[in-house]
Coordinates of C-alpha atoms in Angstrom, one line a residue:
X1487 CA 55.9 55.3 -25.0
X1488 CA 55.3 53.7 -28.0
X1489 CA 51.8 52.8 -29.1
X1490 CA 50.0 50.1 -31.0
X1491 CA 47.7 51.1 -33.3
X1492 CA 44.7 48.9 -33.3
X1493 CA 42.6 49.0 -36.3
X1494 CA 38.8 48.3 -36.5
X1495 CA 38.4 44.4 -37.2
X1496 CA 35.4 43.6 -40.0
X1497 CA 32.2 41.2 -38.7
X1498 CA 33.6 38.6 -40.5
X1499 CA 36.4 38.4 -38.6
X1500 CA 34.8 38.8 -35.0
X1501 CA 32.4 35.9 -36.1
X1502 CA 35.1 33.5 -36.9
X1503 CA 36.4 34.0 -33.7
X1504 CA 33.8 33.4 -32.0
X1505 CA 32.9 30.4 -33.5
X1506 CA 36.5 29.5 -32.8
X1507 CA 36.6 29.8 -29.1
X1508 CA 33.0 27.9 -29.0
X1509 CA 34.1 25.1 -30.5
X1510 CA 37.2 25.0 -28.2
X1511 CA 35.1 25.6 -25.0
X1512 CA 32.9 22.6 -26.4
X1513 CA 35.8 19.8 -26.5
X1514 CA 36.3 18.8 -23.5
X1515 CA 32.7 18.3 -22.7
X1516 CA 32.3 14.1 -22.2
X1517 CA 35.8 13.8 -22.5
X1518 CA 36.2 14.0 -18.3
X1519 CA 33.8 11.8 -17.8
X1520 CA 34.7 8.6 -19.8
X1521 CA 32.9 5.4 -20.0
X1522 CA 31.1 6.3 -16.9
X1523 CA 28.8 9.0 -19.2
X1524 CA 25.6 8.8 -19.1
X1525 CA 23.1 8.5 -22.3
X1526 CA 19.5 10.6 -22.8
X1527 CA 18.3 6.6 -22.7
X1528 CA 19.3 5.6 -19.8
X1529 CA 17.9 8.7 -18.1
X1530 CA 14.8 8.1 -19.5
X1531 CA 14.9 4.5 -18.2
X1532 CA 15.0 5.5 -14.7
X1533 CA 11.7 4.4 -12.7
X1534 CA 11.0 8.0 -11.7
X1535 CA 10.0 8.8 -15.6
X1536 CA 8.5 5.6 -16.3
X1537 CA 5.7 6.1 -13.5
X1538 CA 5.1 9.5 -15.5
X1539 CA 4.8 8.0 -18.5
X1540 CA 2.3 5.5 -17.7
X1541 CA 0.0 7.5 -16.1
X1542 CA 0.0 9.0 -19.4
X1543 CA -3.0 9.5 -22.1
X1544 CA -1.9 7.5 -25.6
X1545 CA -3.5 10.4 -27.5
X1546 CA -2.6 14.1 -27.3
X1547 CA -3.9 16.5 -23.9
X1548 CA -6.4 18.4 -26.4
X1549 CA -8.8 14.9 -26.9
X1550 CA -12.1 15.0 -25.3
X1551 CA -12.7 12.1 -22.9
X1552 CA -15.8 10.5 -22.7
X1553 CA -16.4 10.3 -19.2
X1554 CA -15.4 12.2 -16.2
X1555 CA -14.9 11.2 -12.8
X1556 CA -15.2 13.9 -9.6
X1557 CA -13.7 12.4 -6.4
X1558 CA -15.8 14.7 -3.9
X1559 CA -12.2 15.7 -1.4
X1560 CA -9.8 18.3 -1.4
X1561 CA -6.8 18.8 -3.2
X1562 CA -3.9 19.2 -0.8
X1563 CA -2.5 22.7 -0.8
X1564 CA 1.0 21.9 -0.5
X1565 CA 1.3 20.0 -4.0
X1566 CA 4.3 21.9 -6.3
X1567 CA 3.2 23.0 -9.7
X1568 CA 3.2 20.3 -12.9
X1569 CA 3.1 17.4 -9.9
X1570 CA 0.4 15.2 -9.6
X1571 CA -2.6 16.1 -7.4
X1572 CA -2.9 14.5 -3.7
X1573 CA -6.2 13.8 -1.9
X1574 CA -6.3 12.8 2.0
X1575 CA -9.2 10.7 3.1
X1576 CA -10.0 9.3 6.4
X1577 CA -10.3 5.7 6.7
X1578 CA -14.1 4.1 6.5
X1579 CA -15.9 7.4 5.5
X1580 CA -17.8 7.4 3.0
X1581 CA -16.9 9.6 -0.4
X1582 CA -18.6 10.7 -3.8
X1583 CA -17.4 10.0 -6.7
X1584 CA -19.6 12.0 -9.9
X1585 CA -20.0 9.8 -12.8
X1586 CA -20.2 12.1 -15.6
X1587 CA -21.1 11.5 -19.2
X1588 CA -18.5 14.0 -21.2
X1589 CA -19.4 12.9 -24.5
X1590 CA -20.2 15.0 -27.7
X1591 CA -23.7 14.8 -29.5
X1592 CA -23.1 11.9 -31.6
X1593 CA -19.7 10.3 -30.0
X1594 CA -20.2 6.5 -29.1
X1595 CA -23.9 5.9 -30.2
X1596 CA -23.6 2.7 -29.6
X1597 CA -23.5 3.0 -25.7
X1598 CA -27.1 5.7 -25.8
X1599 CA -29.8 4.0 -23.8
X1600 CA -27.2 1.6 -22.7
X1601 CA -25.3 0.5 -19.1
X1602 CA -21.8 0.6 -18.8
X1603 CA -19.8 -1.1 -16.2
X1604 CA -16.9 0.4 -14.0
X1605 CA -14.7 -1.1 -11.7
X1606 CA -13.3 0.8 -9.1
X1607 CA -10.1 -0.1 -7.3
X1608 CA -7.6 0.8 -4.7
X1609 CA -4.1 0.0 -5.9
X1610 CA -0.5 1.1 -5.1
X1611 CA 1.0 4.3 -6.3
X1612 CA 4.4 3.1 -5.7
X1613 CA 5.8 0.7 -8.7
X1614 CA 7.7 -1.4 -5.4
X1615 CA 4.5 -2.1 -3.9
X1616 CA 2.5 -2.8 -7.0
X1617 CA 5.1 -5.5 -7.9
X1618 CA 4.4 -7.1 -4.4
X1619 CA 0.7 -6.6 -4.3
X1620 CA -0.4 -9.7 -4.0
X1621 CA 1.6 -10.1 -0.8
X1622 CA 0.7 -6.5 0.5
X1623 CA -2.9 -8.0 0.2
X1624 CA -2.6 -11.3 1.4
X1625 CA -0.8 -9.7 4.8
X1626 CA -3.5 -7.3 5.0
X1627 CA -6.0 -9.7 5.1
X1628 CA -4.6 -11.6 7.7
X1629 CA -4.5 -9.1 9.8
X1630 CA -8.0 -8.0 9.3
X1631 CA -10.2 -10.8 8.7
X1632 CA -13.5 -10.5 7.4
X1633 CA -13.2 -6.8 6.4
X1634 CA -12.7 -4.7 3.0
X1635 CA -9.9 -2.4 1.7
X1636 CA -12.8 -1.0 -0.1
X1637 CA -16.6 -1.2 -0.2
X1638 CA -19.4 0.4 -1.6
X1639 CA -22.0 2.8 0.5
X1640 CA -25.0 1.5 -1.1
X1641 CA -28.0 3.4 1.2
X1642 CA -26.2 6.6 0.0
X1643 CA -25.2 5.9 -3.7
X1644 CA -27.4 6.8 -6.8
X1645 CA -27.9 5.5 -10.1
X1646 CA -25.8 2.2 -9.4
X1647 CA -27.2 -1.4 -10.2
X1648 CA -25.9 -4.7 -9.6
X1649 CA -23.1 -3.6 -7.2
X1650 CA -20.7 -6.4 -6.4
X1651 CA -18.1 -7.0 -4.0
X1652 CA -16.2 -9.7 -4.5
X1653 CA -15.2 -11.4 -0.9
X1654 CA -11.5 -12.7 -2.6
X1655 CA -10.8 -9.3 -3.7
X1656 CA -10.9 -6.9 -1.1
X1657 CA -9.6 -3.8 -3.1
X1658 CA -11.9 -4.0 -6.3
X1659 CA -15.7 -3.3 -6.8
X1660 CA -17.6 -2.8 -9.7
X1661 CA -21.0 -1.7 -10.7
X1662 CA -23.3 -1.3 -13.9
X1663 CA -25.0 2.7 -14.8
X1664 CA -26.7 4.7 -17.0
X1665 CA -24.2 7.6 -18.8
X1666 CA -27.8 9.4 -19.7
X1667 CA -28.9 9.3 -15.5
X1668 CA -27.3 11.4 -12.9
X1669 CA -25.1 8.8 -10.8
X1670 CA -23.1 8.7 -7.6
X1671 CA -21.2 5.9 -6.3
X1672 CA -20.3 6.9 -2.4
X1673 CA -17.3 4.5 -1.3
X1674 CA -14.8 4.2 1.5
X1675 CA -11.5 2.7 2.4
X1676 CA -10.9 0.6 5.6
X1677 CA -7.6 0.3 5.2
X1678 CA -4.8 3.3 6.2
X1679 CA -1.5 4.1 4.4
X1680 CA 0.7 3.6 7.2
X1681 CA -0.5 -0.1 7.0
X1682 CA 1.8 -0.7 4.3
X1683 CA 5.1 1.1 5.2
X1684 CA 8.3 -0.8 7.1
X1685 CA 8.4 1.6 9.8
X1686 CA 5.0 3.3 11.5
X1687 CA 5.7 6.7 11.6
X1688 CA 2.5 9.3 11.2
X1689 CA -0.1 9.0 8.3
X1690 CA 1.5 12.1 6.7
X1691 CA 4.7 8.9 6.5
X1692 CA 2.2 6.3 4.8
X1693 CA 2.1 5.0 1.2
X1694 CA 0.0 6.9 -1.4
X1695 CA -2.6 5.0 -3.4
X1696 CA -4.3 5.6 -6.8
X1697 CA -8.3 5.1 -6.8
X1698 CA -8.5 4.0 -10.3
X1699 CA -12.0 3.7 -12.4
X1700 CA -12.0 1.4 -15.4
X1701 CA -15.3 1.2 -17.8
X1702 CA -16.5 -1.1 -20.1
X1703 CA -19.1 -1.3 -22.4
X1704 CA -21.1 -4.3 -23.9
X1705 CA -19.6 -6.3 -27.0
X1706 CA -21.5 -8.2 -29.2
X1707 CA -22.1 -11.3 -26.8
X1708 CA -23.7 -8.8 -24.4
X1709 CA -20.3 -9.1 -22.0
X1710 CA -18.9 -6.0 -20.9
X1711 CA -15.1 -6.5 -21.9
X1712 CA -14.6 -3.4 -24.3
X1713 CA -12.5 -1.2 -22.6
X1714 CA -14.3 2.7 -22.9
X1715 CA -11.8 4.9 -20.7
X1716 CA -9.8 4.8 -17.4
X1717 CA -8.5 7.6 -15.0
X1718 CA -7.4 7.8 -11.4
X1719 CA -6.1 10.2 -9.0
X1720 CA -3.4 9.8 -6.1
X1721 CA -4.9 9.6 -2.4
X1722 CA -3.2 9.1 1.2
X1723 CA -5.3 7.4 4.0
X1724 CA -5.5 8.4 7.8
X1725 CA -7.3 7.7 10.3
X1726 CA -10.6 8.8 11.2
X1727 CA -10.1 12.5 11.1
X1728 CA -6.9 12.4 10.2
X1729 CA -7.2 13.6 6.9
X1730 CA -9.1 17.1 8.6
X1731 CA -6.1 17.5 10.3
X1732 CA -3.3 16.8 8.1
X1733 CA -4.8 19.5 5.4
X1734 CA -5.2 21.4 7.8
X1735 CA -1.1 21.7 8.5
X1736 CA -0.8 21.7 5.3
X1737 CA -2.6 25.4 4.2
X1738 CA -1.1 27.0 7.6
X1739 CA 2.2 25.9 6.4
X1740 CA 0.9 27.6 2.9
X1741 CA 0.3 30.6 4.7
X1742 CA 3.6 31.2 6.2
X1743 CA 5.2 30.9 3.0
X1744 CA 6.3 34.1 0.8
X1745 CA 4.1 34.6 -2.0
X1746 CA 7.2 34.2 -4.3
X1747 CA 6.9 30.9 -2.7
X1748 CA 3.3 30.2 -3.3
X1749 CA 3.5 30.7 -6.8
X1750 CA 5.2 27.3 -7.0
X1751 CA 2.3 25.5 -5.1
X1752 CA -1.0 24.3 -6.6
X1753 CA -4.1 25.9 -5.2
X1754 CA -6.3 23.8 -3.3
X1755 CA -9.2 22.5 -5.0
X1756 CA -12.7 21.6 -3.5
X1757 CA -12.7 18.4 -5.5
X1758 CA -10.4 15.9 -7.4
X1759 CA -10.7 15.2 -10.9
X1760 CA -9.1 11.9 -12.2
X1761 CA -6.9 12.3 -14.5
X1762 CA -6.6 9.9 -18.0
X1763 CA -4.6 6.9 -17.7
X1764 CA -3.8 3.5 -18.7
X1765 CA -5.9 0.8 -18.0
X1766 CA -5.7 -1.4 -14.9
X1767 CA -3.7 -4.5 -16.3
X1768 CA -6.0 -7.0 -14.3
X1769 CA -8.8 -6.2 -16.1
X1770 CA -8.2 -8.7 -18.7
X1771 CA -10.0 -10.9 -16.9
X1772 CA -13.1 -10.1 -17.8
X1773 CA -12.3 -11.0 -21.6
X1774 CA -11.9 -15.0 -19.9
X1775 CA -14.3 -15.3 -17.2
X1776 CA -17.2 -12.2 -17.7
X1777 CA -19.6 -12.0 -14.9
X1778 CA -22.7 -14.0 -15.6
X1779 CA -24.5 -11.1 -14.0
X1780 CA -23.2 -8.5 -16.4
X1781 CA -25.7 -9.1 -19.2
X1782 CA -27.9 -7.5 -21.1
X1783 CA -31.1 -8.4 -19.0
X1784 CA -29.2 -7.0 -15.8
X1785 CA -30.5 -9.7 -13.2
X1786 CA -30.0 -8.3 -10.0
X1787 CA -27.9 -10.3 -7.5
X1788 CA -26.4 -10.4 -3.9
X1789 CA -23.3 -7.7 -3.5
X1790 CA -21.2 -10.7 -1.9
X1791 CA -21.8 -12.8 -4.8
X1792 CA -20.1 -11.4 -7.8
X1793 CA -16.8 -12.8 -9.7
X1794 CA -14.4 -10.3 -9.8
X1795 CA -11.1 -11.7 -9.6
X1796 CA -8.9 -12.6 -12.2
X1797 CA -7.6 -15.4 -10.8
X1798 CA -11.2 -16.9 -9.8
X1799 CA -12.3 -20.3 -9.8
X1800 CA -15.8 -21.4 -9.2
X1801 CA -17.4 -22.1 -6.4
X1802 CA -16.5 -26.0 -5.3
X1803 CA -19.7 -27.8 -6.2
X1804 CA -20.2 -31.2 -4.6
X1805 CA -22.9 -33.5 -6.2
X1806 CA -26.0 -33.7 -4.6
X1807 CA -25.6 -38.3 -5.0
X1808 CA -22.7 -37.9 -2.4
X1809 CA -24.5 -36.1 0.3
X1810 CA -25.9 -38.3 3.2
X1811 CA -29.6 -37.7 3.6
X1812 CA -28.8 -37.2 6.8
X1813 CA -27.9 -33.7 6.0
X1814 CA -31.2 -32.5 4.0
X1815 CA -32.1 -31.5 7.6
X1816 CA -31.7 -27.7 8.3
X1817 CA -29.3 -27.6 10.7
X1818 CA -25.7 -29.0 10.5
X1819 CA -24.3 -32.0 12.0
X1820 CA -21.2 -32.5 13.9
X1821 CA -20.2 -35.3 11.8
X1822 CA -20.5 -33.6 8.3
X1823 CA -17.7 -34.2 6.5
X1824 CA -15.4 -31.4 4.5
X1825 CA -18.0 -32.3 1.6
X1826 CA -20.8 -32.6 3.0
X1827 CA -20.3 -29.0 4.6
X1828 CA -19.8 -27.3 1.4
X1829 CA -22.8 -28.8 0.2
X1830 CA -24.6 -27.4 3.5
X1831 CA -22.9 -24.1 2.7
X1832 CA -24.1 -24.1 -0.8
X1833 CA -27.8 -24.8 0.1
X1834 CA -28.3 -21.8 2.5
X1835 CA -26.7 -19.4 0.5
X1836 CA -23.2 -19.0 2.0
X1837 CA -21.4 -20.3 -1.6
X1838 CA -18.9 -17.2 -1.6
X1839 CA -17.7 -18.2 1.4
X1840 CA -17.1 -22.2 0.5
X1841 CA -13.5 -21.9 -0.5
X1842 CA -12.7 -20.2 2.5
X1843 CA -14.4 -23.3 4.8
X1844 CA -12.6 -25.7 1.9
X1845 CA -11.5 -28.2 4.3
X1846 CA -13.5 -27.7 7.4
X1847 CA -16.0 -30.5 8.3
X1848 CA -19.1 -29.9 10.4
X1849 CA -17.2 -29.9 13.5
X1850 CA -14.7 -27.2 12.8
X1851 CA -17.5 -25.0 11.6
X1852 CA -19.6 -25.7 14.9
X1853 CA -16.5 -24.8 17.2
X1854 CA -16.3 -21.3 15.5
X1855 CA -17.7 -18.7 18.3
X1856 CA -19.8 -15.6 16.8
X1857 CA -17.0 -12.9 17.0
X1858 CA -14.9 -15.7 14.9
X1859 CA -17.5 -16.3 12.4
X1860 CA -18.2 -12.2 12.1
X1861 CA -14.4 -12.0 11.9
X1862 CA -14.0 -14.3 8.9
X1863 CA -17.5 -13.3 7.1
X1864 CA -18.3 -9.7 7.9
X1865 CA -21.3 -8.7 9.9
X1866 CA -24.0 -9.7 7.9
X1867 CA -23.0 -12.4 6.8
X1868 CA -21.1 -13.3 10.1
X1869 CA -24.6 -13.1 11.9
X1870 CA -26.6 -14.9 9.3
X1871 CA -23.8 -18.0 9.1
X1872 CA -23.8 -18.0 12.7
X1873 CA -27.5 -18.4 13.2
X1874 CA -27.5 -21.0 11.0
X1875 CA -24.6 -23.1 12.4
X1876 CA -26.6 -23.1 15.7
X1877 CA -29.9 -23.8 14.5
X1878 CA -31.8 -20.7 15.7
X1879 CA -35.1 -20.2 15.2
X1880 CA -36.5 -16.3 14.8
X1881 CA -38.0 -15.3 18.2
X1882 CA -41.9 -15.4 18.2
X1883 CA -43.3 -11.6 19.2
X1884 CA -45.5 -13.3 21.8
X1885 CA -45.5 -16.8 24.0
X1886 CA -48.2 -18.2 25.5
X1887 CA -48.8 -21.4 27.9
X1888 CA -52.7 -22.9 27.9
X1889 CA -53.6 -26.1 29.3
X1890 CA -57.1 -27.6 29.3
X1891 CA -59.3 -26.9 32.6
X1892 CA -60.8 -30.6 32.3
X1893 CA -57.4 -32.4 31.7
X1894 CA -56.4 -31.0 34.8
X1895 CA -59.5 -32.7 36.4
X1896 CA -58.4 -36.1 35.2
X1897 CA -54.9 -36.2 35.8
X1898 CA -56.2 -35.3 39.9
X1899 CA -53.6 -38.3 41.6
X1900 CA -55.9 -40.1 44.2
X1901 CA -54.9 -39.1 47.9
X1902 CA -52.5 -41.3 49.6
X1903 CA -53.8 -44.2 52.1
X1904 CA -52.4 -41.2 55.2
X1905 CA -55.3 -38.9 53.8
X1906 CA -53.0 -36.4 51.7
X1907 CA -53.7 -35.2 48.3
X1908 CA -51.4 -36.1 46.0
X1909 CA -49.7 -33.0 44.1
X1910 CA -51.6 -32.0 40.7
X1911 CA -49.4 -32.5 37.7
X1912 CA -50.0 -30.1 34.9
X1913 CA -49.5 -30.6 31.3
X1914 CA -49.5 -27.5 29.3
X1915 CA -48.8 -26.7 25.7
X1916 CA -46.9 -23.6 24.2
X1917 CA -48.3 -21.2 21.6
X1918 CA -46.6 -18.8 19.6
X1919 CA -48.2 -16.0 17.7
X1920 CA -46.5 -13.6 15.5
X1921 CA -48.9 -11.1 14.3
X1922 CA -51.1 -10.4 17.7
X1923 CA -54.5 -11.2 16.2
X1924 CA -57.7 -13.0 17.5
X1925 CA -57.6 -14.8 14.5
X1926 CA -54.4 -16.2 14.8
X1927 CA -55.1 -17.0 18.4
X1928 CA -58.1 -18.8 17.1
X1929 CA -56.4 -20.8 14.8
X1930 CA -53.4 -21.5 16.8
X1931 CA -55.9 -23.2 19.5
X1932 CA -57.8 -25.2 17.1
X1933 CA -54.8 -26.5 15.3
X1934 CA -53.3 -27.8 18.9
X1935 CA -56.7 -29.1 19.6
X1936 CA -57.0 -30.9 16.4
X1937 CA -60.7 -29.3 15.5
X1938 CA -62.0 -26.8 12.9
X1939 CA -61.8 -23.0 13.6
X1940 CA -65.1 -22.5 12.8
X1941 CA -66.1 -24.6 16.1
X1942 CA -64.8 -21.8 18.2
X1943 CA -67.1 -19.2 18.7
X1944 CA -65.5 -16.4 20.5
X1945 CA -62.3 -16.2 23.0
X1946 CA -62.9 -14.9 26.5
X1947 CA -60.9 -13.9 29.3
X1948 CA -61.8 -14.5 32.7
X1949 CA -61.6 -11.1 34.7
X1950 CA -62.2 -9.5 37.8
X1951 CA -65.2 -10.6 39.7
X1952 CA -65.2 -13.7 37.0
X1953 CA -66.4 -11.7 34.2
X1954 CA -66.1 -12.5 31.0
X1955 CA -63.9 -9.8 28.4
X1956 CA -64.2 -10.5 25.0
X1957 CA -60.5 -11.1 23.9
X1958 CA -59.2 -8.6 21.5
X1959 CA -56.5 -7.5 18.8
X1960 CA -55.4 -5.1 21.6
X1961 CA -55.7 -7.2 24.5
X1962 CA -53.7 -9.5 22.7
X1963 CA -50.9 -7.0 22.0
X1964 CA -50.9 -6.3 25.6
X1965 CA -50.4 -9.8 27.0
X1966 CA -47.2 -10.6 28.8
X1967 CA -44.7 -12.5 27.2
X1968 CA -44.9 -16.4 28.8
X1969 CA -47.9 -15.9 30.6
X1970 CA -50.3 -18.9 31.3
X1971 CA -54.1 -19.7 30.9
X1972 CA -56.5 -22.3 31.9
X1973 CA -58.4 -23.4 29.3
X1974 CA -62.3 -23.4 29.7
X1975 CA -64.8 -24.6 27.1
X1976 CA -68.7 -23.7 27.0
X1977 CA -71.1 -24.4 24.7
X1978 CA -72.7 -21.8 22.3
X1979 CA -76.9 -22.2 22.9
X1980 CA -77.0 -21.0 19.4
X1981 CA -74.7 -23.5 17.2
X1982 CA -72.5 -26.5 17.6
X1983 CA -69.3 -24.2 18.4
X1984 CA -68.0 -23.4 21.7
X1985 CA -66.9 -20.6 22.9
X1986 CA -62.9 -20.7 24.8
X1987 CA -62.7 -19.2 28.4
X1988 CA -58.6 -17.9 29.2
X1989 CA -58.7 -18.2 32.9

């Protein structure tokens, strides 16, 4: 048997052989893919990378942000590490967002002691739906007339000034606030995630939304146009109590996983911190059409009187000279033209709905039912508009009917030839009382009979066995509504005034 003796190899020889083998193993890579090979630039151009890139701040992550927004709702425990958090919300429930001042000492001194403006939006998370946002919102408006996607719970909010909710921009609200003071805004989301899905599954299959907050400071002209900070978070909205059930389901699923699997998921946090993002593209409208209420004087105005839409046009104004004089009555007439109707809406403080009723004549508006008006304008303005259309006056607290006894005697008709007494015709006058006091009753009686209130000394009510009981405030408050009285007068022996007796 022949043995081949192998001499030990030097380090240089071994290293040279390894390099040749490694080069040979790489020589075929890329050749098999041919023309269909992907480049890194193509991969980065995919929508998923664009979506993540758009949400990243422009500067480094170590930068301290001037503001921080905290949504008081728990995050889902079923989100993997390094993925964006997801928060479940109930439809129509009020959720607090804490507006926190995170500035260092001396940072942004130009806003110290001044107001800033924040705009809150509910927008689509998916880019596919972002491209068709206008059509999606218009479809939702058509199916839910009079409702808003996003609303402020003003009674629960703290520290906000001049809140606005434009009736033409259903997913946006805005307000002023002082960073040096405690500020919490409560929001309500009234749409659910499944309303924008092609197929209706369950809430867990619905599309995700984003809650985004953009904050601006005043410029030299006193307009809030200079961008300071933007942040957003991902949410899904369920029907009432659906978010609680979904959170419980996710928690139970995580409890069944092994400890190794749990390490791949984020823990659930009690609150959701909005992360910095780029400003929403539509916020550029503030440069072209600043809100008149957001200036250095901080004038107060109604919530629905805002100009918060980038495509907002001035409300149509009808020249007063073109309006017929018949319209200066309080009620809208059925013969009113669309132009006359616009002027009536403006004079009765319904300017936010002028554009909505542009082509409505007086007859068209008067045909609307109470339910129609509430669906179109919302509960508060809808009830007010319906009452204005119907010319309804405020119902008085108490109505009484009075008739003079002497008048009855004068209006007694003579007997007929057969000796039968003719029927007596009584004329009563209505008196409407609001304050329910004897002083008010005295003034109303004096006004009714064209005399001075000083000529009425006392008012009595005839009681049992013909006694005269002095009418007091408490007695009037216990009168039955629409009670009838016959008035008798008695001369005061000590003055020229009279006593009035209610029988």
